[in-house]
PDB file of C-alpha atoms in Angstrom:
ATOM      1  CA  MET X  90      55.289 -57.704  95.578  1.00  0.00           C
ATOM      2  CA  HIS X  91      53.718 -61.062  96.417  1.00  0.00           C
ATOM      3  CA  GLU X  92      51.304 -61.161  99.311  1.00  0.00           C
ATOM      4  CA  VAL X  93      52.645 -63.085 102.270  1.00  0.00           C
ATOM      5  CA  CYS X  94      49.676 -63.866 104.466  1.00  0.00           C
ATOM      6  CA  THR X  95      46.576 -61.824 103.769  1.00  0.00           C
ATOM      7  CA  THR X  96      44.868 -62.977 106.964  1.00  0.00           C
ATOM      8  CA  GLY X  97      47.653 -61.832 109.294  1.00  0.00           C
ATOM      9  CA  THR X  98      47.129 -58.743 111.442  1.00  0.00           C
ATOM     10  CA  GLY X  99      49.042 -56.924 114.128  1.00  0.00           C
ATOM     11  CA  LEU X 100      52.649 -55.946 114.645  1.00  0.00           C
ATOM     12  CA  ILE X 101      54.156 -59.351 113.828  1.00  0.00           C
ATOM     13  CA  ALA X 102      52.239 -59.618 110.535  1.00  0.00           C
ATOM     14  CA  THR X 103      53.196 -56.052 109.597  1.00  0.00           C
ATOM     15  CA  ILE X 104      56.890 -56.629 110.270  1.00  0.00           C
ATOM     16  CA  THR X 105      56.693 -59.986 108.486  1.00  0.00           C
ATOM     17  CA  ASP X 106      55.321 -58.313 105.363  1.00  0.00           C
ATOM     18  CA  TRP X 107      58.006 -55.623 105.562  1.00  0.00           C
ATOM     19  CA  LEU X 108      60.773 -58.208 105.935  1.00  0.00           C
ATOM     20  CA  VAL X 109      59.587 -60.184 102.922  1.00  0.00           C
ATOM     21  CA  TRP X 110      59.363 -56.944 100.932  1.00  0.00           C
ATOM     22  CA  LEU X 111      62.939 -56.077 101.966  1.00  0.00           C
ATOM     23  CA  MET X 112      64.179 -59.522 100.970  1.00  0.00           C
ATOM     24  CA  GLU X 113      62.343 -59.320  97.660  1.00  0.00           C
ATOM     25  CA  GLN X 114      63.916 -55.959  96.876  1.00  0.00           C
ATOM     26  CA  VAL X 115      67.553 -56.683  97.748  1.00  0.00           C
ATOM     27  CA  GLY X 116      67.650 -60.484  97.983  1.00  0.00           C
ATOM     28  CA  GLY X 117      69.957 -62.154 100.462  1.00  0.00           C
ATOM     29  CA  VAL X 118      71.413 -58.773 101.435  1.00  0.00           C
ATOM     30  CA  GLY X 119      68.039 -58.030 103.043  1.00  0.00           C
ATOM     31  CA  VAL X 120      68.404 -61.125 105.213  1.00  0.00           C
ATOM     32  CA  GLY X 121      71.816 -59.975 106.406  1.00  0.00           C
ATOM     33  CA  LEU X 122      70.564 -56.455 107.090  1.00  0.00           C
ATOM     34  CA  ALA X 123      67.566 -57.699 109.093  1.00  0.00           C
ATOM     35  CA  ILE X 124      69.727 -59.993 111.245  1.00  0.00           C
ATOM     36  CA  ALA X 125      72.369 -57.310 111.814  1.00  0.00           C
ATOM     37  CA  LEU X 126      69.694 -54.890 113.019  1.00  0.00           C
ATOM     38  CA  GLU X 127      68.119 -57.604 115.187  1.00  0.00           C
ATOM     39  CA  SER X 128      71.485 -58.264 116.810  1.00  0.00           C
ATOM     40  CA  ILE X 129      71.741 -54.641 117.980  1.00  0.00           C
ATOM     41  CA  PHE X 130      68.124 -53.482 118.208  1.00  0.00           C
ATOM     42  CA  PRO X 131      65.889 -56.567 118.545  1.00  0.00           C
ATOM     43  CA  PRO X 132      62.399 -55.370 117.519  1.00  0.00           C
ATOM     44  CA  ILE X 133      61.636 -58.932 116.467  1.00  0.00           C
ATOM     45  CA  PRO X 134      63.700 -62.045 117.272  1.00  0.00           C
ATOM     46  CA  SER X 135      65.775 -64.090 114.856  1.00  0.00           C
ATOM     47  CA  GLU X 136      63.442 -66.997 115.656  1.00  0.00           C
ATOM     48  CA  VAL X 137      60.996 -65.222 113.340  1.00  0.00           C
ATOM     49  CA  ILE X 138      63.373 -63.558 110.866  1.00  0.00           C
ATOM     50  CA  LEU X 139      65.370 -66.673 110.012  1.00  0.00           C
ATOM     51  CA  PRO X 140      62.474 -69.041 109.207  1.00  0.00           C
ATOM     52  CA  LEU X 141      60.955 -66.190 107.211  1.00  0.00           C
ATOM     53  CA  ALA X 142      64.188 -65.930 105.214  1.00  0.00           C
ATOM     54  CA  GLY X 143      63.927 -69.644 104.505  1.00  0.00           C
ATOM     55  CA  PHE X 144      60.313 -69.231 103.419  1.00  0.00           C
ATOM     56  CA  THR X 145      61.302 -66.401 101.061  1.00  0.00           C
ATOM     57  CA  ALA X 146      64.126 -68.520  99.647  1.00  0.00           C
ATOM     58  CA  SER X 147      61.665 -71.355  99.001  1.00  0.00           C
ATOM     59  CA  ARG X 148      59.827 -69.019  96.629  1.00  0.00           C
ATOM     60  CA  GLY X 149      62.920 -68.825  94.434  1.00  0.00           C
ATOM     61  CA  LEU X 150      63.862 -65.229  95.231  1.00  0.00           C
ATOM     62  CA  PHE X 151      67.327 -66.392  96.310  1.00  0.00           C
ATOM     63  CA  SER X 152      68.922 -69.704  97.202  1.00  0.00           C
ATOM     64  CA  LEU X 153      68.909 -71.448 100.562  1.00  0.00           C
ATOM     65  CA  VAL X 154      72.720 -71.256 100.699  1.00  0.00           C
ATOM     66  CA  SER X 155      72.613 -67.525  99.935  1.00  0.00           C
ATOM     67  CA  ALA X 156      70.143 -66.968 102.776  1.00  0.00           C
ATOM     68  CA  ILE X 157      72.399 -68.805 105.243  1.00  0.00           C
ATOM     69  CA  ILE X 158      75.545 -66.994 104.114  1.00  0.00           C
ATOM     70  CA  TRP X 159      73.958 -63.536 104.287  1.00  0.00           C
ATOM     71  CA  ALA X 160      72.284 -64.263 107.641  1.00  0.00           C
ATOM     72  CA  THR X 161      75.623 -65.363 109.091  1.00  0.00           C
ATOM     73  CA  ALA X 162      77.312 -62.246 107.690  1.00  0.00           C
ATOM     74  CA  GLY X 163      74.611 -60.124 109.336  1.00  0.00           C
ATOM     75  CA  SER X 164      75.086 -61.933 112.655  1.00  0.00           C
ATOM     76  CA  VAL X 165      78.817 -61.294 112.557  1.00  0.00           C
ATOM     77  CA  ALA X 166      78.320 -57.632 111.620  1.00  0.00           C
ATOM     78  CA  GLY X 167      75.927 -57.106 114.548  1.00  0.00           C
ATOM     79  CA  ALA X 168      78.331 -58.890 116.913  1.00  0.00           C
ATOM     80  CA  TRP X 169      81.215 -56.727 115.679  1.00  0.00           C
ATOM     81  CA  ALA X 170      79.202 -53.591 116.436  1.00  0.00           C
ATOM     82  CA  LEU X 171      78.496 -54.606 120.055  1.00  0.00           C
ATOM     83  CA  TYR X 172      82.053 -55.890 120.533  1.00  0.00           C
ATOM     84  CA  GLY X 173      83.459 -52.595 119.248  1.00  0.00           C
ATOM     85  CA  ILE X 174      81.139 -50.496 121.398  1.00  0.00           C
ATOM     86  CA  ALA X 175      82.136 -52.472 124.496  1.00  0.00           C
ATOM     87  CA  ARG X 176      85.867 -52.061 123.739  1.00  0.00           C
ATOM     88  CA  TRP X 177      85.482 -48.340 123.095  1.00  0.00           C
ATOM     89  CA  VAL X 178      83.014 -47.384 125.817  1.00  0.00           C
ATOM     90  CA  GLY X 179      84.301 -49.531 128.679  1.00  0.00           C
ATOM     91  CA  LEU X 180      82.618 -51.219 131.639  1.00  0.00           C
ATOM     92  CA  HIS X 181      81.767 -48.174 133.740  1.00  0.00           C
ATOM     93  CA  ARG X 182      80.015 -46.299 130.934  1.00  0.00           C
ATOM     94  CA  ILE X 183      78.097 -49.419 129.936  1.00  0.00           C
ATOM     95  CA  GLN X 184      76.995 -49.849 133.554  1.00  0.00           C
ATOM     96  CA  ARG X 185      75.804 -46.236 133.661  1.00  0.00           C
ATOM     97  CA  ALA X 186      73.925 -46.765 130.403  1.00  0.00           C
ATOM     98  CA  ALA X 187      72.362 -49.933 131.841  1.00  0.00           C
ATOM     99  CA  ASP X 188      70.958 -47.862 134.702  1.00  0.00           C
ATOM    100  CA  VAL X 189      68.768 -45.861 132.318  1.00  0.00           C
ATOM    101  CA  ILE X 190      67.818 -48.549 129.771  1.00  0.00           C
ATOM    102  CA  PRO X 191      64.544 -50.337 130.612  1.00  0.00           C
ATOM    103  CA  GLY X 192      65.018 -54.072 131.084  1.00  0.00           C
ATOM    104  CA  VAL X 193      68.779 -53.868 131.572  1.00  0.00           C
ATOM    105  CA  SER X 194      70.706 -53.525 134.825  1.00  0.00           C
ATOM    106  CA  ARG X 195      74.258 -53.552 136.113  1.00  0.00           C
ATOM    107  CA  HIS X 196      73.534 -57.059 137.356  1.00  0.00           C
ATOM    108  CA  ASP X 197      72.866 -58.238 133.777  1.00  0.00           C
ATOM    109  CA  ILE X 198      76.196 -56.832 132.620  1.00  0.00           C
ATOM    110  CA  ALA X 199      78.048 -58.292 135.598  1.00  0.00           C
ATOM    111  CA  LYS X 200      76.409 -61.691 135.085  1.00  0.00           C
ATOM    112  CA  ALA X 201      77.343 -61.805 131.401  1.00  0.00           C
ATOM    113  CA  ASP X 202      80.861 -60.672 132.254  1.00  0.00           C
ATOM    114  CA  GLY X 203      81.177 -63.369 134.913  1.00  0.00           C
ATOM    115  CA  TRP X 204      79.876 -66.024 132.510  1.00  0.00           C
ATOM    116  CA  PHE X 205      82.425 -64.982 129.915  1.00  0.00           C
ATOM    117  CA  THR X 206      85.231 -64.986 132.493  1.00  0.00           C
ATOM    118  CA  LYS X 207      84.258 -68.503 133.609  1.00  0.00           C
ATOM    119  CA  TYR X 208      83.748 -70.138 130.203  1.00  0.00           C
ATOM    120  CA  GLY X 209      85.913 -67.940 127.978  1.00  0.00           C
ATOM    121  CA  THR X 210      85.746 -68.561 124.236  1.00  0.00           C
ATOM    122  CA  TRP X 211      83.225 -71.379 124.683  1.00  0.00           C
ATOM    123  CA  SER X 212      80.688 -68.827 125.939  1.00  0.00           C
ATOM    124  CA  VAL X 213      80.889 -67.009 122.595  1.00  0.00           C
ATOM    125  CA  LEU X 214      80.296 -70.215 120.628  1.00  0.00           C
ATOM    126  CA  ILE X 215      77.493 -71.626 122.777  1.00  0.00           C
ATOM    127  CA  GLY X 216      75.923 -68.229 123.366  1.00  0.00           C
ATOM    128  CA  ARG X 217      75.128 -67.906 119.669  1.00  0.00           C
ATOM    129  CA  VAL X 218      72.393 -70.522 119.937  1.00  0.00           C
ATOM    130  CA  ILE X 219      70.787 -69.098 123.092  1.00  0.00           C
ATOM    131  CA  PRO X 220      68.096 -66.399 122.721  1.00  0.00           C
ATOM    132  CA  VAL X 221      69.121 -62.949 124.054  1.00  0.00           C
ATOM    133  CA  VAL X 222      72.560 -64.263 125.082  1.00  0.00           C
ATOM    134  CA  ARG X 223      73.705 -64.378 121.460  1.00  0.00           C
ATOM    135  CA  SER X 224      73.750 -60.559 121.413  1.00  0.00           C
ATOM    136  CA  LEU X 225      74.700 -59.951 125.043  1.00  0.00           C
ATOM    137  CA  ILE X 226      77.794 -62.151 124.951  1.00  0.00           C
ATOM    138  CA  SER X 227      79.490 -59.754 122.525  1.00  0.00           C
ATOM    139  CA  ILE X 228      79.664 -57.146 125.301  1.00  0.00           C
ATOM    140  CA  PRO X 229      81.853 -59.046 127.812  1.00  0.00           C
ATOM    141  CA  ALA X 230      83.926 -60.358 124.906  1.00  0.00           C
ATOM    142  CA  GLY X 231      84.724 -56.761 123.997  1.00  0.00           C
ATOM    143  CA  LEU X 232      85.141 -55.633 127.595  1.00  0.00           C
ATOM    144  CA  ASN X 233      87.642 -58.414 128.282  1.00  0.00           C
ATOM    145  CA  GLY X 234      89.584 -57.732 125.104  1.00  0.00           C
ATOM    146  CA  MET X 235      89.036 -61.149 123.562  1.00  0.00           C
ATOM    147  CA  ASN X 236      91.149 -61.592 120.449  1.00  0.00           C
ATOM    148  CA  PHE X 237      89.121 -60.068 117.625  1.00  0.00           C
ATOM    149  CA  TRP X 238      89.729 -62.834 115.097  1.00  0.00           C
ATOM    150  CA  ARG X 239      89.042 -65.571 117.623  1.00  0.00           C
ATOM    151  CA  PHE X 240      85.835 -63.775 118.592  1.00  0.00           C
ATOM    152  CA  THR X 241      84.889 -63.517 114.924  1.00  0.00           C
ATOM    153  CA  GLY X 242      85.597 -67.197 114.271  1.00  0.00           C
ATOM    154  CA  TRP X 243      83.515 -68.499 117.189  1.00  0.00           C
ATOM    155  CA  THR X 244      80.737 -66.035 116.399  1.00  0.00           C
ATOM    156  CA  MET X 245      80.652 -67.113 112.762  1.00  0.00           C
ATOM    157  CA  LEU X 246      80.611 -70.812 113.646  1.00  0.00           C
ATOM    158  CA  GLY X 247      77.877 -70.550 116.277  1.00  0.00           C
ATOM    159  CA  SER X 248      75.775 -68.216 114.149  1.00  0.00           C
ATOM    160  CA  ALA X 249      76.129 -70.436 111.080  1.00  0.00           C
ATOM    161  CA  VAL X 250      74.757 -73.420 113.010  1.00  0.00           C
ATOM    162  CA  TRP X 251      71.816 -71.450 114.448  1.00  0.00           C
ATOM    163  CA  ASN X 252      71.028 -69.747 111.121  1.00  0.00           C
ATOM    164  CA  THR X 253      71.222 -72.986 109.132  1.00  0.00           C
ATOM    165  CA  ILE X 254      68.750 -74.734 111.433  1.00  0.00           C
ATOM    166  CA  LEU X 255      66.108 -71.990 111.488  1.00  0.00           C
ATOM    167  CA  ILE X 256      66.416 -71.007 107.825  1.00  0.00           C
ATOM    168  CA  SER X 257      66.119 -74.657 106.814  1.00  0.00           C
ATOM    169  CA  VAL X 258      62.957 -74.974 108.911  1.00  0.00           C
ATOM    170  CA  GLY X 259      61.430 -72.007 107.100  1.00  0.00           C
ATOM    171  CA  PHE X 260      62.552 -73.374 103.742  1.00  0.00           C
ATOM    172  CA  GLY X 261      60.969 -76.738 104.532  1.00  0.00           C
ATOM    173  CA  LEU X 262      57.692 -75.157 105.628  1.00  0.00           C
ATOM    174  CA  GLY X 263      57.436 -73.210 102.397  1.00  0.00           C
ATOM    175  CA  SER X 264      53.915 -71.906 101.875  1.00  0.00           C
ATOM    176  CA  GLN X 265      52.865 -73.472 105.181  1.00  0.00           C
ATOM    177  CA  TRP X 266      54.639 -70.545 106.870  1.00  0.00           C
ATOM    178  CA  CYS X 267      51.329 -68.684 106.794  1.00  0.00           C
ATOM    179  CA  SER X 268      49.707 -71.378 108.923  1.00  0.00           C
ATOM    180  CA  ILE X 269      51.761 -70.345 111.966  1.00  0.00           C
ATOM    181  CA  GLN X 270      50.659 -66.701 111.853  1.00  0.00           C
ATOM    182  CA  GLY X 271      48.278 -67.449 114.705  1.00  0.00           C
ATOM    183  CA  ALA X 272      51.158 -68.638 116.869  1.00  0.00           C
ATOM    184  CA  LEU X 273      53.102 -65.498 115.988  1.00  0.00           C
ATOM    185  CA  GLY X 274      50.108 -63.446 117.066  1.00  0.00           C
ATOM    186  CA  VAL X 275      50.226 -65.112 120.485  1.00  0.00           C
ATOM    187  CA  PHE X 276      53.973 -64.480 120.589  1.00  0.00           C
ATOM    188  CA  GLU X 277      53.311 -60.815 119.834  1.00  0.00           C
ATOM    189  CA  ASP X 278      50.882 -60.550 122.758  1.00  0.00           C
ATOM    190  CA  VAL X 279      53.451 -62.134 125.066  1.00  0.00           C
ATOM    191  CA  VAL X 280      56.182 -59.758 123.888  1.00  0.00           C
ATOM    192  CA  ILE X 281      53.949 -56.735 124.409  1.00  0.00           C
ATOM    193  CA  ALA X 282      53.017 -57.940 127.893  1.00  0.00           C
ATOM    194  CA  VAL X 283      56.662 -58.500 128.802  1.00  0.00           C
ATOM    195  CA  VAL X 284      57.626 -55.040 127.532  1.00  0.00           C
ATOM    196  CA  ILE X 285      54.867 -53.440 129.612  1.00  0.00           C
ATOM    197  CA  VAL X 286      55.994 -55.318 132.729  1.00  0.00           C
ATOM    198  CA  VAL X 287      59.661 -54.415 132.150  1.00  0.00           C
ATOM    199  CA  ILE X 288      58.835 -50.724 131.724  1.00  0.00           C
ATOM    200  CA  ALA X 289      56.613 -50.786 134.809  1.00  0.00           C
ATOM    201  CA  VAL X 290      59.320 -52.427 136.923  1.00  0.00           C
ATOM    202  CA  TRP X 291      61.915 -49.972 135.626  1.00  0.00           C
ATOM    203  CA  ALA X 292      59.662 -47.021 136.422  1.00  0.00           C
ATOM    204  CA  VAL X 293      58.996 -48.286 139.969  1.00  0.00           C
ATOM    205  CA  ARG X 294      62.727 -48.788 140.569  1.00  0.00           C
ATOM    206  CA  LYS X 295      63.491 -45.281 139.338  1.00  0.00           C
ATOM    207  CA  VAL X 296      60.791 -43.744 141.535  1.00  0.00           C
ATOM    208  CA  ARG X 297      62.098 -45.638 144.571  1.00  0.00           C
ATOM    209  CA  THR X 298      65.645 -44.492 143.826  1.00  0.00           C
ATOM    210  CA  VAL X 299      64.565 -40.852 143.576  1.00  0.00           C
ATOM    211  CA  VAL X 300      62.535 -41.080 146.794  1.00  0.00           C
ATOM    212  CA  SER X 301      65.432 -42.783 148.588  1.00  0.00           C
ATOM    213  CA  GLU X 302      67.907 -40.132 147.453  1.00  0.00           C
ATOM    214  CA  ARG X 303      65.624 -37.350 148.580  1.00  0.00           C
ATOM    215  CA  ARG X 304      65.297 -38.941 152.013  1.00  0.00           C
ATOM    216  CA  ASN X 305      68.899 -40.003 152.520  1.00  0.00           C
ATOM    217  CA  GLY X 306      70.796 -37.879 150.040  1.00  0.00           C
ATOM    218  CA  PRO X 307      72.631 -39.085 146.870  1.00  0.00           C
ATOM    219  CA  LYS X 308      75.017 -42.023 147.244  1.00  0.00           C
ATOM    220  CA  GLY X 309      78.490 -40.897 148.149  1.00  0.00           C
ATOM    221  CA  ALA X 310      77.267 -37.528 149.419  1.00  0.00           C
TER     222      ALA X 310
END
């Protein structure tokens, strides 16, 4: 395995090394796998994965076109998973799940659902180039029973545009990718801080709910 950036430290650098290793081992398939996982369980955003895929392609491990195709396939696969879960589980179960997932609330689900209802298929296309929304929009699309093939087409188009831009940036940077490790380190600190705040807010809300129920009794009692 080639070293990526020997001076990088921390979570971002560790995941970066792992991603390059994955892409080196299985080529473009690794790009698709990483993006599919990011779409469902975002441990690290596509804003990092995609330029990194371009950087890896610039080293001749696979072509730029291959990276874009596999990334788009991974985006569609991740979107299919969330779409299918939403169709199968239904709104009420998703709302109950949102109540126990840190950083997610019924309001988030209702807002995404309202956005989809207002903008329809355009929300699926445009949402693919907006951080966070690109995954979330698959849920109301599934809940509202959007035509599967239409959903797939808009998802593929929007994802292809987003993936092409970011992968091309990474490809153009080439070996200069390592020079932005410092910025990624700052990004890591911000992400960690946000996660801590989200968990703290969630914990406070849960404690308040428990205290309120003990004082007034459960809702509907």
